[in-house]
mmCIF file of C-alpha atoms and ligand atoms in Angstrom:
data_model
loop_
_atom_site.group_PDB
_atom_site.id
_atom_site.type_symbol
_atom_site.label_atom_id
_atom_site.label_comp_id
_atom_site.label_asym_id
_atom_site.label_seq_id
_atom_site.Cartn_x
_atom_site.Cartn_y
_atom_site.Cartn_z
ATOM 1 C CA UNK A 1 101.283 74.532 83.240
ATOM 2 C CA UNK A 2 104.830 74.851 81.940
ATOM 3 C CA UNK A 3 105.643 78.331 80.625
ATOM 4 C CA UNK A 4 107.963 78.418 77.599
ATOM 5 C CA UNK A 5 110.002 81.472 76.617
ATOM 6 C CA UNK A 6 110.939 81.584 72.926
ATOM 7 C CA UNK A 7 113.019 84.114 70.965
ATOM 8 C CA UNK A 8 110.865 85.960 68.438
ATOM 9 C CA UNK A 9 111.570 83.810 65.365
ATOM 10 C CA UNK A 10 109.055 83.218 62.544
ATOM 11 C CA UNK A 11 108.334 79.810 64.028
ATOM 12 C CA UNK A 12 107.692 81.219 67.507
ATOM 13 C CA UNK A 13 105.397 83.902 66.092
ATOM 14 C CA UNK A 14 103.486 81.214 64.224
ATOM 15 C CA UNK A 15 103.132 79.245 67.475
ATOM 16 C CA UNK A 16 101.850 82.318 69.326
ATOM 17 C CA UNK A 17 99.275 82.985 66.602
ATOM 18 C CA UNK A 18 97.989 79.394 66.773
ATOM 19 C CA UNK A 19 97.620 79.545 70.572
ATOM 20 C CA UNK A 20 95.691 82.817 70.296
ATOM 21 C CA UNK A 21 93.483 81.513 67.477
ATOM 22 C CA UNK A 22 92.617 78.555 69.724
ATOM 23 C CA UNK A 23 91.568 80.749 72.629
ATOM 24 C CA UNK A 24 94.834 80.754 74.617
ATOM 25 C CA UNK A 25 96.992 83.508 76.146
ATOM 26 C CA UNK A 26 100.554 84.496 75.123
ATOM 27 C CA UNK A 27 103.051 87.021 76.572
ATOM 28 C CA UNK A 28 104.023 89.382 73.732
ATOM 29 C CA UNK A 29 106.461 92.261 73.241
ATOM 30 C CA UNK A 30 105.139 95.673 72.201
ATOM 31 C CA UNK A 31 106.921 99.040 71.966
ATOM 32 C CA UNK A 32 105.286 100.194 75.229
ATOM 33 C CA UNK A 33 105.517 97.222 77.642
ATOM 34 C CA UNK A 34 104.972 93.448 77.298
ATOM 35 C CA UNK A 35 101.324 92.441 76.944
ATOM 36 C CA UNK A 36 99.266 89.324 77.735
ATOM 37 C CA UNK A 37 97.494 88.713 74.446
ATOM 38 C CA UNK A 38 94.302 86.794 73.638
ATOM 39 C CA UNK A 39 91.552 86.931 70.983
ATOM 40 C CA UNK A 40 89.673 90.139 71.883
ATOM 41 C CA UNK A 41 86.439 88.811 70.364
ATOM 42 C CA UNK A 42 86.449 85.568 72.353
ATOM 43 C CA UNK A 43 85.043 86.222 75.847
ATOM 44 C CA UNK A 44 86.381 83.001 77.354
ATOM 45 C CA UNK A 45 89.879 83.689 75.993
ATOM 46 C CA UNK A 46 89.769 87.176 77.518
ATOM 47 C CA UNK A 47 88.593 85.654 80.789
ATOM 48 C CA UNK A 48 91.884 83.729 80.912
ATOM 49 C CA UNK A 49 93.829 87.011 80.830
ATOM 50 C CA UNK A 50 91.886 88.287 83.840
ATOM 51 C CA UNK A 51 92.674 85.038 85.659
ATOM 52 C CA UNK A 52 96.391 85.028 84.791
ATOM 53 C CA UNK A 53 96.826 88.621 85.984
ATOM 54 C CA UNK A 54 94.398 88.586 88.901
ATOM 55 C CA UNK A 55 92.926 91.662 87.244
ATOM 56 C CA UNK A 56 89.750 93.258 88.668
ATOM 57 C CA UNK A 57 86.858 92.265 86.390
ATOM 58 C CA UNK A 58 85.699 95.813 85.680
ATOM 59 C CA UNK A 59 89.105 96.894 84.331
ATOM 60 C CA UNK A 60 88.752 96.862 80.524
ATOM 61 C CA UNK A 61 91.309 95.660 77.974
ATOM 62 C CA UNK A 62 92.986 97.560 75.182
ATOM 63 C CA UNK A 63 92.243 95.920 71.822
ATOM 64 C CA UNK A 64 95.209 95.840 69.432
ATOM 65 C CA UNK A 65 94.831 95.894 65.636
ATOM 66 C CA UNK A 66 97.343 95.795 62.797
ATOM 67 C CA UNK A 67 95.370 97.848 60.238
ATOM 68 C CA UNK A 68 92.760 100.611 60.121
ATOM 69 C CA UNK A 69 90.338 98.334 58.238
ATOM 70 C CA UNK A 70 90.012 96.068 61.290
ATOM 71 C CA UNK A 71 88.525 98.946 63.303
ATOM 72 C CA UNK A 72 85.275 99.550 61.404
ATOM 73 C CA UNK A 73 83.634 96.379 62.754
ATOM 74 C CA UNK A 74 84.763 97.026 66.356
ATOM 75 C CA UNK A 75 83.179 100.472 66.776
ATOM 76 C CA UNK A 76 79.715 101.979 66.331
ATOM 77 C CA UNK A 77 81.260 104.992 64.712
ATOM 78 C CA UNK A 78 84.863 105.752 63.749
ATOM 79 C CA UNK A 79 84.984 109.497 64.513
ATOM 80 C CA UNK A 80 86.836 111.883 62.200
ATOM 81 C CA UNK A 81 89.031 112.941 65.131
ATOM 82 C CA UNK A 82 90.081 109.337 65.692
ATOM 83 C CA UNK A 83 91.024 109.011 62.036
ATOM 84 C CA UNK A 84 93.187 112.131 62.263
ATOM 85 C CA UNK A 85 94.941 110.833 65.400
ATOM 86 C CA UNK A 86 95.431 107.449 63.754
ATOM 87 C CA UNK A 87 96.957 109.023 60.679
ATOM 88 C CA UNK A 88 99.463 110.974 62.730
ATOM 89 C CA UNK A 89 100.367 108.679 65.633
ATOM 90 C CA UNK A 90 99.614 105.100 64.551
ATOM 91 C CA UNK A 91 101.246 102.718 64.643
ATOM 92 C CA UNK A 92 102.471 103.862 68.045
ATOM 93 C CA UNK A 93 101.894 104.264 71.805
ATOM 94 C CA UNK A 94 98.402 105.806 71.613
ATOM 95 C CA UNK A 95 95.085 104.205 72.620
ATOM 96 C CA UNK A 96 91.799 105.744 71.491
ATOM 97 C CA UNK A 97 88.485 105.031 73.235
ATOM 98 C CA UNK A 98 85.383 104.962 71.037
ATOM 99 C CA UNK A 99 81.822 103.612 71.320
ATOM 100 C CA UNK A 100 81.934 99.852 70.793
ATOM 101 C CA UNK A 101 80.009 97.626 68.406
ATOM 102 C CA UNK A 102 78.184 94.486 69.566
ATOM 103 C CA UNK A 103 81.016 92.407 68.166
ATOM 104 C CA UNK A 104 83.257 93.340 71.113
ATOM 105 C CA UNK A 105 82.279 91.223 74.142
ATOM 106 C CA UNK A 106 81.403 92.994 77.397
ATOM 107 C CA UNK A 107 84.114 90.833 78.998
ATOM 108 C CA UNK A 108 86.693 92.699 76.884
ATOM 109 C CA UNK A 109 85.285 96.165 77.603
ATOM 110 C CA UNK A 110 84.851 95.479 81.320
ATOM 111 C CA UNK A 111 81.088 95.984 80.983
ATOM 112 C CA UNK A 112 81.428 99.419 79.339
ATOM 113 C CA UNK A 113 79.795 100.400 76.039
ATOM 114 C CA UNK A 114 83.109 101.804 74.817
ATOM 115 C CA UNK A 115 86.249 100.073 73.561
ATOM 116 C CA UNK A 116 89.915 101.101 73.768
ATOM 117 C CA UNK A 117 91.818 100.516 70.506
ATOM 118 C CA UNK A 118 95.519 100.762 69.649
ATOM 119 C CA UNK A 119 97.660 99.962 66.630
ATOM 120 C CA UNK A 120 101.096 98.979 67.979
ATOM 121 C CA UNK A 121 104.305 99.511 66.011
ATOM 122 C CA UNK A 122 106.272 96.533 67.357
ATOM 123 C CA UNK A 123 106.892 94.190 64.390
ATOM 124 C CA UNK A 124 106.406 91.020 66.484
ATOM 125 C CA UNK A 125 103.050 92.138 67.896
ATOM 126 C CA UNK A 126 101.906 93.200 64.420
ATOM 127 C CA UNK A 127 102.849 89.829 62.933
ATOM 128 C CA UNK A 128 101.025 87.939 65.666
ATOM 129 C CA UNK A 129 97.863 90.006 65.094
ATOM 130 C CA UNK A 130 98.025 89.392 61.333
ATOM 131 C CA UNK A 131 98.758 85.688 61.633
ATOM 132 C CA UNK A 132 96.104 85.021 64.288
ATOM 133 C CA UNK A 133 93.528 86.851 62.190
ATOM 134 C CA UNK A 134 91.850 88.541 65.156
ATOM 135 C CA UNK A 135 92.204 91.757 67.149
ATOM 136 C CA UNK A 136 94.243 91.036 70.286
ATOM 137 C CA UNK A 137 93.218 92.131 73.790
ATOM 138 C CA UNK A 138 96.454 92.750 75.663
ATOM 139 C CA UNK A 139 96.883 94.369 79.061
ATOM 140 C CA UNK A 140 100.361 94.652 80.539
ATOM 141 C CA UNK A 141 101.865 91.224 81.273
ATOM 142 C CA UNK A 142 102.359 91.693 85.029
ATOM 143 C CA UNK A 143 100.389 90.429 88.005
ATOM 144 C CA UNK A 144 97.769 93.053 88.741
ATOM 145 C CA UNK A 145 99.279 95.821 90.885
ATOM 146 C CA UNK A 146 102.957 95.152 90.029
ATOM 147 C CA UNK A 147 105.141 97.272 87.729
ATOM 148 C CA UNK A 148 104.557 96.496 84.032
ATOM 149 C CA UNK A 149 107.270 94.259 82.482
ATOM 150 C CA UNK A 150 109.624 95.704 79.870
ATOM 151 C CA UNK A 151 111.471 92.469 79.101
ATOM 152 C CA UNK A 152 110.631 88.773 78.781
ATOM 153 C CA UNK A 153 112.360 87.838 82.034
ATOM 154 C CA UNK A 154 110.060 90.051 84.079
ATOM 155 C CA UNK A 155 107.046 88.568 82.283
ATOM 156 C CA UNK A 156 108.322 85.114 83.246
ATOM 157 C CA UNK A 157 108.853 86.188 86.877
ATOM 158 C CA UNK A 158 105.151 87.134 87.135
ATOM 159 C CA UNK A 159 103.551 84.626 84.741
ATOM 160 C CA UNK A 160 105.512 81.381 85.254
ATOM 161 C CA UNK A 161 102.953 78.574 85.441
ATOM 162 C CA UNK A 162 100.070 80.859 84.459
ATOM 163 C CA UNK A 163 100.421 81.006 80.654
ATOM 164 C CA UNK A 164 101.727 78.653 77.958
ATOM 165 C CA UNK A 165 104.151 80.859 76.045
ATOM 166 C CA UNK A 166 106.139 84.097 76.214
ATOM 167 C CA UNK A 167 107.729 85.551 73.079
ATOM 168 C CA UNK A 168 111.027 87.300 73.821
ATOM 169 C CA UNK A 169 111.372 90.386 71.603
ATOM 170 C CA UNK A 170 114.031 92.162 73.691
ATOM 171 C CA UNK A 171 113.633 95.383 75.682
ATOM 172 C CA UNK A 172 110.628 97.654 75.078
ATOM 173 C CA UNK A 173 111.371 100.937 73.351
ATOM 174 C CA UNK A 174 109.047 103.283 75.305
ATOM 175 C CA UNK A 175 108.970 101.451 78.666
ATOM 176 C CA UNK A 176 105.595 102.830 79.864
ATOM 177 C CA UNK A 177 102.061 101.919 78.762
ATOM 178 C CA UNK A 178 100.304 103.793 75.965
ATOM 179 C CA UNK A 179 98.670 107.183 76.224
ATOM 180 C CA UNK A 180 94.885 106.707 76.590
ATOM 181 C CA UNK A 181 92.524 109.356 75.202
ATOM 182 C CA UNK A 182 88.751 109.062 75.103
ATOM 183 C CA UNK A 183 86.698 110.432 72.234
ATOM 184 C CA UNK A 184 83.539 109.062 73.837
ATOM 185 C CA UNK A 185 83.151 112.195 75.991
ATOM 186 C CA UNK A 186 81.923 115.569 74.738
ATOM 187 C CA UNK A 187 85.448 116.943 74.735
ATOM 188 C CA UNK A 188 88.480 114.667 74.117
ATOM 189 C CA UNK A 189 89.941 113.744 77.482
ATOM 190 C CA UNK A 190 93.323 112.318 78.404
ATOM 191 C CA UNK A 191 92.779 109.397 80.786
ATOM 192 C CA UNK A 192 96.338 108.105 81.010
ATOM 193 C CA UNK A 193 99.519 109.892 79.900
ATOM 194 C CA UNK A 194 102.109 107.926 77.910
ATOM 195 C CA UNK A 195 104.604 108.152 75.057
ATOM 196 C CA UNK A 196 102.356 110.483 73.019
ATOM 197 C CA UNK A 197 102.252 113.769 74.969
ATOM 198 C CA UNK A 198 99.264 116.087 75.643
ATOM 199 C CA UNK A 199 100.917 118.649 73.359
ATOM 200 C CA UNK A 200 101.078 116.130 70.513
ATOM 201 C CA UNK A 201 97.388 115.303 71.002
ATOM 202 C CA UNK A 202 96.464 118.988 71.009
ATOM 203 C CA UNK A 203 98.259 119.476 67.695
ATOM 204 C CA UNK A 204 95.530 117.312 66.165
ATOM 205 C CA UNK A 205 92.529 117.854 68.455
ATOM 206 C CA UNK A 206 92.874 121.404 69.727
ATOM 207 C CA UNK A 207 92.425 121.797 73.475
ATOM 208 C CA UNK A 208 91.881 118.561 75.414
ATOM 209 C CA UNK A 209 90.858 117.885 78.997
ATOM 210 C CA UNK A 210 93.214 116.127 81.382
ATOM 211 C CA UNK A 211 91.365 113.755 83.702
ATOM 212 C CA UNK A 212 91.747 114.639 87.400
ATOM 213 C CA UNK A 213 93.052 111.135 88.126
ATOM 214 C CA UNK A 214 96.201 111.753 86.021
ATOM 215 C CA UNK A 215 97.906 113.805 88.717
ATOM 216 C CA UNK A 216 95.901 113.210 91.856
ATOM 217 C CA UNK A 217 94.309 110.467 93.895
ATOM 218 C CA UNK A 218 90.626 109.760 93.298
ATOM 219 C CA UNK A 219 88.328 110.131 96.304
ATOM 220 C CA UNK A 220 87.163 106.828 97.819
ATOM 221 C CA UNK A 221 83.745 106.798 96.120
ATOM 222 C CA UNK A 222 84.487 108.844 93.001
ATOM 223 C CA UNK A 223 83.660 107.207 89.683
ATOM 224 C CA UNK A 224 86.773 106.633 87.563
ATOM 225 C CA UNK A 225 86.595 107.612 83.866
ATOM 226 C CA UNK A 226 89.104 104.851 83.346
ATOM 227 C CA UNK A 227 88.500 101.947 85.732
ATOM 228 C CA UNK A 228 92.219 101.117 85.769
ATOM 229 C CA UNK A 229 92.994 104.418 87.459
ATOM 230 C CA UNK A 230 91.274 103.567 90.708
ATOM 231 C CA UNK A 231 93.437 100.574 91.520
ATOM 232 C CA UNK A 232 96.795 100.544 93.249
ATOM 233 C CA UNK A 233 99.345 100.217 90.510
ATOM 234 C CA UNK A 234 102.940 99.785 89.501
ATOM 235 C CA UNK A 235 103.953 99.103 93.093
ATOM 236 C CA UNK A 236 107.139 97.219 93.959
ATOM 237 C CA UNK A 237 107.290 95.484 97.359
ATOM 238 C CA UNK A 238 109.461 98.239 98.807
ATOM 239 C CA UNK A 239 107.659 101.360 100.060
ATOM 240 C CA UNK A 240 108.281 104.273 97.695
ATOM 241 C CA UNK A 241 108.188 107.930 98.779
ATOM 242 C CA UNK A 242 108.618 110.759 96.264
ATOM 243 C CA UNK A 243 110.843 113.686 97.282
ATOM 244 C CA UNK A 244 110.126 116.916 95.425
ATOM 245 C CA UNK A 245 112.916 119.503 95.297
ATOM 246 C CA UNK A 246 116.306 120.164 93.653
ATOM 247 C CA UNK A 247 119.239 117.729 93.743
ATOM 248 C CA UNK A 248 120.868 119.488 96.682
ATOM 249 C CA UNK A 249 117.770 119.234 98.893
ATOM 250 C CA UNK A 250 117.174 115.633 97.750
ATOM 251 C CA UNK A 251 120.680 114.575 98.773
ATOM 252 C CA UNK A 252 120.479 116.470 102.029
ATOM 253 C CA UNK A 253 117.224 114.693 102.946
ATOM 254 C CA UNK A 254 118.682 111.292 102.090
ATOM 255 C CA UNK A 255 121.809 111.953 104.170
ATOM 256 C CA UNK A 256 119.688 112.274 107.270
ATOM 257 C CA UNK A 257 117.509 109.211 106.521
ATOM 258 C CA UNK A 258 120.026 106.429 105.912
ATOM 259 C CA UNK A 259 118.588 103.539 107.898
ATOM 260 C CA UNK A 260 117.164 100.745 105.685
ATOM 261 C CA UNK A 261 116.645 103.124 102.807
ATOM 262 C CA UNK A 262 117.522 103.192 99.110
ATOM 263 C CA UNK A 263 117.450 105.936 96.493
ATOM 264 C CA UNK A 264 115.662 106.026 93.142
ATOM 265 C CA UNK A 265 117.572 108.844 91.517
ATOM 266 C CA UNK A 266 118.801 110.104 88.143
ATOM 267 C CA UNK A 267 122.056 108.871 86.566
ATOM 268 C CA UNK A 268 123.709 112.262 86.969
ATOM 269 C CA UNK A 269 123.052 112.195 90.744
ATOM 270 C CA UNK A 270 124.302 108.703 91.464
ATOM 271 C CA UNK A 271 127.864 109.611 92.449
ATOM 272 C CA UNK A 272 126.695 111.957 95.181
ATOM 273 C CA UNK A 273 124.462 109.412 96.900
ATOM 274 C CA UNK A 274 125.617 107.487 99.938
ATOM 275 C CA UNK A 275 122.869 104.843 100.256
ATOM 276 C CA UNK A 276 122.108 101.874 97.922
ATOM 277 C CA UNK A 277 120.800 103.408 94.770
ATOM 278 C CA UNK A 278 118.984 102.567 91.529
ATOM 279 C CA UNK A 279 118.872 105.069 88.677
ATOM 280 C CA UNK A 280 116.066 105.866 86.256
ATOM 281 C CA UNK A 281 117.345 107.901 83.319
ATOM 282 C CA UNK A 282 118.913 111.326 83.117
ATOM 283 C CA UNK A 283 117.440 114.265 85.038
ATOM 284 C CA UNK A 284 116.842 116.296 81.860
ATOM 285 C CA UNK A 285 115.506 113.486 79.657
ATOM 286 C CA UNK A 286 111.971 112.225 80.335
ATOM 287 C CA UNK A 287 112.113 109.532 77.633
ATOM 288 C CA UNK A 288 115.154 107.935 79.256
ATOM 289 C CA UNK A 289 113.265 107.996 82.582
ATOM 290 C CA UNK A 290 110.199 106.374 80.974
ATOM 291 C CA UNK A 291 112.320 103.601 79.548
ATOM 292 C CA UNK A 292 113.930 102.801 82.885
ATOM 293 C CA UNK A 293 111.223 103.458 85.493
ATOM 294 C CA UNK A 294 109.517 100.050 85.725
ATOM 295 C CA UNK A 295 112.806 98.110 85.623
ATOM 296 C CA UNK A 296 114.185 100.417 88.299
ATOM 297 C CA UNK A 297 111.143 99.787 90.516
ATOM 298 C CA UNK A 298 111.740 96.034 90.247
ATOM 299 C CA UNK A 299 115.467 96.464 90.940
ATOM 300 C CA UNK A 300 114.684 98.443 94.096
ATOM 301 C CA UNK A 301 113.213 95.286 95.611
ATOM 302 C CA UNK A 302 116.623 93.643 95.244
ATOM 303 C CA UNK A 303 118.343 96.254 97.448
ATOM 304 C CA UNK A 304 116.681 94.756 100.515
ATOM 305 C CA UNK A 305 115.852 98.231 101.833
ATOM 306 C CA UNK A 306 112.474 99.031 103.372
ATOM 307 C CA UNK A 307 111.916 102.492 101.939
ATOM 308 C CA UNK A 308 112.964 104.012 98.616
ATOM 309 C CA UNK A 309 113.264 107.766 98.199
ATOM 310 C CA UNK A 310 112.439 108.626 94.590
ATOM 311 C CA UNK A 311 113.577 111.939 93.197
ATOM 312 C CA UNK A 312 110.535 113.573 91.607
ATOM 313 C CA UNK A 313 110.740 113.897 87.799
ATOM 314 C CA UNK A 314 109.533 116.798 85.661
ATOM 315 C CA UNK A 315 105.871 116.421 84.652
ATOM 316 C CA UNK A 316 106.286 118.078 81.257
ATOM 317 C CA UNK A 317 105.854 116.193 77.967
ATOM 318 C CA UNK A 318 106.581 112.467 78.363
ATOM 319 C CA UNK A 319 107.481 113.405 81.969
ATOM 320 C CA UNK A 320 103.747 113.555 82.765
ATOM 321 C CA UNK A 321 103.556 109.786 82.143
ATOM 322 C CA UNK A 322 106.666 109.144 84.266
ATOM 323 C CA UNK A 323 105.242 111.259 87.107
ATOM 324 C CA UNK A 324 101.812 109.579 86.815
ATOM 325 C CA UNK A 325 103.275 106.063 87.184
ATOM 326 C CA UNK A 326 105.732 106.977 89.935
ATOM 327 C CA UNK A 327 102.953 108.698 91.886
ATOM 328 C CA UNK A 328 100.887 105.495 91.812
ATOM 329 C CA UNK A 329 103.818 103.298 92.741
ATOM 330 C CA UNK A 330 104.316 105.583 95.749
ATOM 331 C CA UNK A 331 100.643 105.377 96.711
ATOM 332 C CA UNK A 332 100.573 109.189 96.152
ATOM 333 C CA UNK A 333 103.046 109.855 98.953
ATOM 334 C CA UNK A 334 105.021 113.005 98.123
ATOM 335 C CA UNK A 335 107.232 115.039 100.448
ATOM 336 C CA UNK A 336 107.880 118.657 99.368
ATOM 337 C CA UNK A 337 111.465 119.542 100.315
HETATM 338 P P1 LIG B 401 96.532 98.101 80.589
HETATM 339 O O1 LIG B 401 95.790 97.187 79.686
HETATM 340 O O2 LIG B 401 97.036 97.424 81.799
HETATM 341 O O3 LIG B 401 97.551 98.903 79.854
HETATM 342 O O4 LIG B 401 95.434 99.135 81.046
HETATM 343 C C1 LIG B 401 94.494 99.671 80.141
HETATM 344 C C2 LIG B 401 93.982 100.961 80.673
HETATM 345 O O5 LIG B 401 93.031 101.511 79.743
HETATM 346 C C3 LIG B 401 93.286 100.822 82.006
HETATM 347 O O6 LIG B 401 93.580 101.932 82.821
HETATM 348 C C4 LIG B 401 91.828 100.814 81.592
HETATM 349 O O7 LIG B 401 91.000 101.222 82.649
HETATM 350 C C5 LIG B 401 91.812 101.769 80.405
HETATM 351 N N1 LIG B 401 90.696 101.477 79.503
HETATM 352 C C6 LIG B 401 90.581 100.456 78.651
HETATM 353 N N2 LIG B 401 89.397 100.474 78.016
HETATM 354 C C7 LIG B 401 88.735 101.550 78.491
HETATM 355 C C8 LIG B 401 87.447 102.106 78.246
HETATM 356 N N3 LIG B 401 86.586 101.558 77.391
HETATM 357 N N4 LIG B 401 87.099 103.233 78.925
HETATM 358 C C9 LIG B 401 87.958 103.791 79.817
HETATM 359 N N5 LIG B 401 89.186 103.302 80.088
HETATM 360 C C10 LIG B 401 89.572 102.197 79.452
HETATM 361 MG MG1 LIG B 402 98.578 97.383 83.379
#
């Protein structure tokens, strides 16, 4: 199959909507990362996403809508708390898990009786949802296990020959996947950190739980609240090791481990580093780190080094999402300096 990449013109958006209406898959820009979109209510269309990504079959999809009205038929109940979150943070990088209606195929929910729903803010994604006339299931547009793509070129690198069309809407604003919160548990629980921080969620919900898998590795046989959290994720080909400590200790460690290594550091540290280096944002700005992290992980592969030493970010605010993704890309390997 030939994969076309088209700039996000009206005509291209129309084309994407027709493909989706007819049960196909399209690479689409969102404000978080690029997604692989298909009709969320068509099980065989969703199946094609799993195939294109090589995604484990029990890992459910996020269903994207363009208006609140579309949600009523997708859920058993639209909880008051969900409405409050929606009012404050939608459209935006927040996914809410609720009990699902029979209309949502089990293929979409990965066999669960809940469904993850998000209203994205990216104008292209919103137009495609409206024009196709269906909610769109869209996981990140990478091969399963690789870093999520934040531009159309990276989608093409992973999906060439696997899907018909990619819509190029430029660089993604947030750079990391959405925050995922479940309202299907007794107490609201954060399953995946993202652009909407725990503090922002607590402003609306009061105290929330943070799932253990956010900051630590699940035991071999533990059941994951979010199936996606048990798989190896966001990993470039290079081996990543996180170094935790101040800039001075970080540089000192690197200076004595120079063979076949590269650094994943902050912009303000770059000048002091004597091995090939890729930067991911400023040390005091988690949002800039979020925006750069996945690109930086892909760029590390181009250094030709075997090991990358990543300087550990803060885990406060949006930093929790940055730390969560970096930890997974490093297979949870952290050295305390
Ligand atoms: P992605 O689509 O690649 O951004 O990943 C979606 C994430 O949301 C994965 O970690 C899924 O496991 C999680 N997710 C989606 N639907 C549900 C659900 N119904 N219950 C728990 N986690 C979910
Ligand atoms: Mg993903």
